[in-house]
Short mmCIF file of C-alpha atoms in Angstrom, two decimals:
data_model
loop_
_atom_site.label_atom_id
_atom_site.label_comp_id
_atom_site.label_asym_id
_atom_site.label_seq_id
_atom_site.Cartn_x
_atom_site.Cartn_y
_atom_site.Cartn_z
CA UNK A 1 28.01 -1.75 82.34
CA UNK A 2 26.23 -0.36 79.70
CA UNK A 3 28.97 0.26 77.55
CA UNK A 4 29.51 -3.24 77.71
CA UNK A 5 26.54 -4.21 77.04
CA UNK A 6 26.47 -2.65 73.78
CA UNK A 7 29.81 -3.09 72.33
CA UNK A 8 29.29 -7.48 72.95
CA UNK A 9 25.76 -6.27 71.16
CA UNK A 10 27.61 -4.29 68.31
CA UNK A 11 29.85 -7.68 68.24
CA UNK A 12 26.74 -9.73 68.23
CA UNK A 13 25.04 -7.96 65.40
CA UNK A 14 28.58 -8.09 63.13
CA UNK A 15 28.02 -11.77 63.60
CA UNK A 16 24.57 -12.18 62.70
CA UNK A 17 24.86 -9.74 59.55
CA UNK A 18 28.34 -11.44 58.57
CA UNK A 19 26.45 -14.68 58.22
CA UNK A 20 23.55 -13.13 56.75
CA UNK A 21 26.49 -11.79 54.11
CA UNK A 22 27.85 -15.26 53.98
CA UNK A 23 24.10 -17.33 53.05
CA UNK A 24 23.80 -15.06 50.31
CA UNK A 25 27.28 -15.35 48.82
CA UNK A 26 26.86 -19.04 49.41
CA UNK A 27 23.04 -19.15 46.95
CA UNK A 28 25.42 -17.32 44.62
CA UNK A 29 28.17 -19.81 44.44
CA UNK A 30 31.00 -17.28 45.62
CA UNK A 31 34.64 -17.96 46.18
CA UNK A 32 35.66 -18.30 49.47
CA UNK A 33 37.14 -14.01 48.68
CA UNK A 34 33.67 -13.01 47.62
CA UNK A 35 32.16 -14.87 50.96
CA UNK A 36 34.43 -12.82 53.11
CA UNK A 37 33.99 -9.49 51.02
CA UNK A 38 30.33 -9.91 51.65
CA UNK A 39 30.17 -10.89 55.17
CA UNK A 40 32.66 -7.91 55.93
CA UNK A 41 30.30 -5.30 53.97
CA UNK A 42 27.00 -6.33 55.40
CA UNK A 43 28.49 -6.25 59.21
CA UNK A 44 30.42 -3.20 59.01
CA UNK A 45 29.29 -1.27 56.22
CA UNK A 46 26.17 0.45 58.10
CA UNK A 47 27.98 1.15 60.88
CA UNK A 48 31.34 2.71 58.72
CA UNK A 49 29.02 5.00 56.92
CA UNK A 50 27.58 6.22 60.08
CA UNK A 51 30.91 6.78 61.90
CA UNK A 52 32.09 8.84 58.58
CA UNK A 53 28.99 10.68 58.48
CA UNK A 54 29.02 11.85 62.26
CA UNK A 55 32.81 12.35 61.80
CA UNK A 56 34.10 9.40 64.65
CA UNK A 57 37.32 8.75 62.80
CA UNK A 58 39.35 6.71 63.02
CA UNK A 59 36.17 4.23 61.62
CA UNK A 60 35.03 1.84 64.77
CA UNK A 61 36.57 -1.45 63.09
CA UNK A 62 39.90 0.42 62.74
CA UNK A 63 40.12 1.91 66.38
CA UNK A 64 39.43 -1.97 67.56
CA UNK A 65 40.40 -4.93 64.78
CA UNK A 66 38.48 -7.22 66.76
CA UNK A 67 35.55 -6.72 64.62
CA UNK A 68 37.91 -7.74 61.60
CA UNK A 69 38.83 -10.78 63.33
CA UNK A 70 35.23 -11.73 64.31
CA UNK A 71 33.63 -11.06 61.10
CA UNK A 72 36.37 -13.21 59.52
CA UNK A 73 36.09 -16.13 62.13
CA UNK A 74 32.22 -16.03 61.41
CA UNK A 75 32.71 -16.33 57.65
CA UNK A 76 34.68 -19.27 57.67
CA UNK A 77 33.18 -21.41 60.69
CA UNK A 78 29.80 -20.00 58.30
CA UNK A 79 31.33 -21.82 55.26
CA UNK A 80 32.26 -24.91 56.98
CA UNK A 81 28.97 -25.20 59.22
CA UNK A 82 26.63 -24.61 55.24
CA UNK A 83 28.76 -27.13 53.52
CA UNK A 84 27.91 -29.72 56.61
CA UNK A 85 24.16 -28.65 56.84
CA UNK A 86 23.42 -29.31 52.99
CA UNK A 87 20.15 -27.63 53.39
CA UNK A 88 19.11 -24.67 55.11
CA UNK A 89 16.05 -23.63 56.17
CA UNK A 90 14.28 -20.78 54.18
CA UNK A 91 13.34 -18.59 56.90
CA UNK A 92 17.25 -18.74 58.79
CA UNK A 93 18.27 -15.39 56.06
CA UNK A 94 15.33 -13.14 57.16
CA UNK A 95 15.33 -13.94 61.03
CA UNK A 96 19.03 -13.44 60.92
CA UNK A 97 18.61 -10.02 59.06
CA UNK A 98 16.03 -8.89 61.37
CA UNK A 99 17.63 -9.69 64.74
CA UNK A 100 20.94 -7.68 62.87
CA UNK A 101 18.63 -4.93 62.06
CA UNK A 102 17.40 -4.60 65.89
CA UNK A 103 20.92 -4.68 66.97
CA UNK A 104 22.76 -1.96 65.08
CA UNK A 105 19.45 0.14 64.97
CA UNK A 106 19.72 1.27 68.68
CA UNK A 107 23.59 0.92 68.58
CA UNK A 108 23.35 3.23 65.88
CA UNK A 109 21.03 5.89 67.04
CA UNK A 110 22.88 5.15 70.60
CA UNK A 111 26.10 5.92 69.29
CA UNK A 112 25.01 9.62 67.67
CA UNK A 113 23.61 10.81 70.89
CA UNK A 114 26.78 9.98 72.45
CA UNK A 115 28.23 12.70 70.42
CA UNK A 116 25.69 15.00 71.15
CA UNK A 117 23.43 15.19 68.00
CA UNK A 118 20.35 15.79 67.69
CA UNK A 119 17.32 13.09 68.21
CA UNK A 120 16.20 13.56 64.45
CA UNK A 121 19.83 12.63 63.52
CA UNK A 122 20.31 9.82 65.77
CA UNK A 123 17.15 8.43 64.29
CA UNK A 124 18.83 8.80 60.77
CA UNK A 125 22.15 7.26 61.95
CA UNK A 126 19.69 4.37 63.02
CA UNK A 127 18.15 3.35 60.35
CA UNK A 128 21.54 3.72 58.28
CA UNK A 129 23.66 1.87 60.57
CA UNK A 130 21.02 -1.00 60.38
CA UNK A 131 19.90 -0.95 56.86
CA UNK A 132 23.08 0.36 54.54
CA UNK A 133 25.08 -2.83 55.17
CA UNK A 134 22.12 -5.12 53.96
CA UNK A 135 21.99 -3.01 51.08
CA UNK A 136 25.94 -2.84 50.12
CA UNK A 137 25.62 -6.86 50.09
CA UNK A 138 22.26 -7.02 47.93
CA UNK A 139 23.88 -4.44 45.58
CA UNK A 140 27.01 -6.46 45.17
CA UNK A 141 24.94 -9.23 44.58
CA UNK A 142 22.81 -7.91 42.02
CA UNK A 143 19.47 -8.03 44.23
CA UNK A 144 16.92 -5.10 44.58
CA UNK A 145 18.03 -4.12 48.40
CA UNK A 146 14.99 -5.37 50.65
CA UNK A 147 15.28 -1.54 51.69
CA UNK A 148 14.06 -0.18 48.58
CA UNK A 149 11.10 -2.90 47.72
CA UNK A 150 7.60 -2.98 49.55
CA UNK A 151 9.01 -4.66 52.71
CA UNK A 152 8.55 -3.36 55.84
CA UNK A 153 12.54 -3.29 56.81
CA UNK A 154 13.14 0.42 57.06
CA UNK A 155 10.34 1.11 58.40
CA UNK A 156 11.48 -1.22 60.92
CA UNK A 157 14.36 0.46 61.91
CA UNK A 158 12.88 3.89 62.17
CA UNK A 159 10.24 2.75 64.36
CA UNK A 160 13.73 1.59 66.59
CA UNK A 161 15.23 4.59 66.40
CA UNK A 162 12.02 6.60 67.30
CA UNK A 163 11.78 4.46 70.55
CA UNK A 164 14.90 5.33 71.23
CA UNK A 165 15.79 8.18 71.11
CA UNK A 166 12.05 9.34 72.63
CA UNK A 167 12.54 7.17 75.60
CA UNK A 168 16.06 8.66 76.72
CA UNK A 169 14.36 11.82 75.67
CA UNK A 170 11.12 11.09 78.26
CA UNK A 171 13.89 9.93 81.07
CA UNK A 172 14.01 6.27 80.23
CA UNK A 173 16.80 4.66 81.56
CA UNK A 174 19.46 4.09 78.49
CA UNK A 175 19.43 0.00 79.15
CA UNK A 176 15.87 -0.16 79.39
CA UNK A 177 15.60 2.46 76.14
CA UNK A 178 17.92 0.16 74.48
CA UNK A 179 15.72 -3.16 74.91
CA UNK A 180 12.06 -1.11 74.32
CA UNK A 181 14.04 -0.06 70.70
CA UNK A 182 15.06 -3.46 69.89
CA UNK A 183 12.00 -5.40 70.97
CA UNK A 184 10.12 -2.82 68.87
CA UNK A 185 12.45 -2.72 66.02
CA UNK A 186 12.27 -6.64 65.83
CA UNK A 187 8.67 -7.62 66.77
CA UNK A 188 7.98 -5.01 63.35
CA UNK A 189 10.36 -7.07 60.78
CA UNK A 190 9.09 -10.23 62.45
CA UNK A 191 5.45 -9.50 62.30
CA UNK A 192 5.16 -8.20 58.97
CA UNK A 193 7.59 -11.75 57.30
CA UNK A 194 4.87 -13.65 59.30
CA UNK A 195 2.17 -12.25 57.96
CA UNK A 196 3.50 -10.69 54.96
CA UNK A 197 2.80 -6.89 55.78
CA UNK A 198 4.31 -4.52 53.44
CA UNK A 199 4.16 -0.98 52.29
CA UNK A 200 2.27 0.19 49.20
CA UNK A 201 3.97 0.10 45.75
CA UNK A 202 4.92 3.62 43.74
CA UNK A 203 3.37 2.38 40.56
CA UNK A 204 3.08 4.99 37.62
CA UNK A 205 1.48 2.60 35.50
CA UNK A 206 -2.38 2.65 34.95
#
């Protein structure tokens, strides 16, 4: 059941980062190559670097193509639904990034204490799993990841993993660890874009 459970959520969060990756191509005027390129990079790109990293090869995506054939599916019914909305609302890119981020946060930092690592590295898997996507597609679109500015995005996601991986630690049952991580996770990022917390700048200037 729980398996389940978080392979439809893995699924879930490829579609809410793939449209994440498809709002941004769309500000930039991409072709409909570049829209796919950067759907496909923000959902899977966390989670390929983690499965390289932690050495689960072949890469999730590869093992099962569905992921290929959701994220694709997502990108175009994306393209079609923008074009018929004409305007979309400001705050639809950051709650879809932050519900994303909750998602592959815990399925990251799951998935690396399913092979036995250590709680510090599931943490790490975490946060990369949710975050390195988001940054591939700001990268490729010549934007600052959010990641590396003052917002409180990272921070986010290590707060996830932290619950995490110290619930199952305390005995926590895995489905309830998995819903304290992600309520925690998003109820961060959503808090500090409502009220516009943020970390303090690294500022050598005087």
């Amino acid at each position: 059941m729980l398996e389940q459970f978080v392979y439809f959520s893995d699924l879930l969060g490829c579609i809410v980062f793939a449209i994440s990756g498809v709002l941004v191509a769309g500000r930039l005027k991409m072709d409909p190559f570049g829209v796919v390129v950067l759907a496909s990079v923000t959902a899977i790109g966390g989670g390929t670097i983690r499965d390289m990293v932690i050495g689960a090869t072949p890469v999730f995506w590869i093992h099962d193509t569905t992921y290929l054939y959701v994220i694709f599916a997502t990108a175009v019914i994306s393209m079609i639904s923008a074009r018929k909305a004409h305007h979309l609302p400001s705050f639809l890119l950051p709650l879809l990034d932050a519900f994303g981020l909750a998602l592959f946060t815990v399925i990251g930092a799951e998935k690396a204490l399913s092979y036995e690592l250590p709680a510090v590295v599931a943490v790490v898997m975490g946060v990369t799993t949710g975050v390195a996507g988001g940054m591939i597609r700001d990268l490729l679109a010549g934007q600052i990841p959010l990641v590396l500015q003052k917002e409180i995005y990272a921070t986010a996601s290590i707060l996830g993993g932290l619950l995490y991986t110290g619930s199952i630690a305390l005995g926590v049952n895995a489905s309830w660890a998995l819903g304290i991580a992600m309520i925690g996770t998003l109820s961060l990022r959503l808090a500090a874009l409502k009220w516009h917390l943020s970390l303090p700048v690294f500022n050598l200037r005087r």
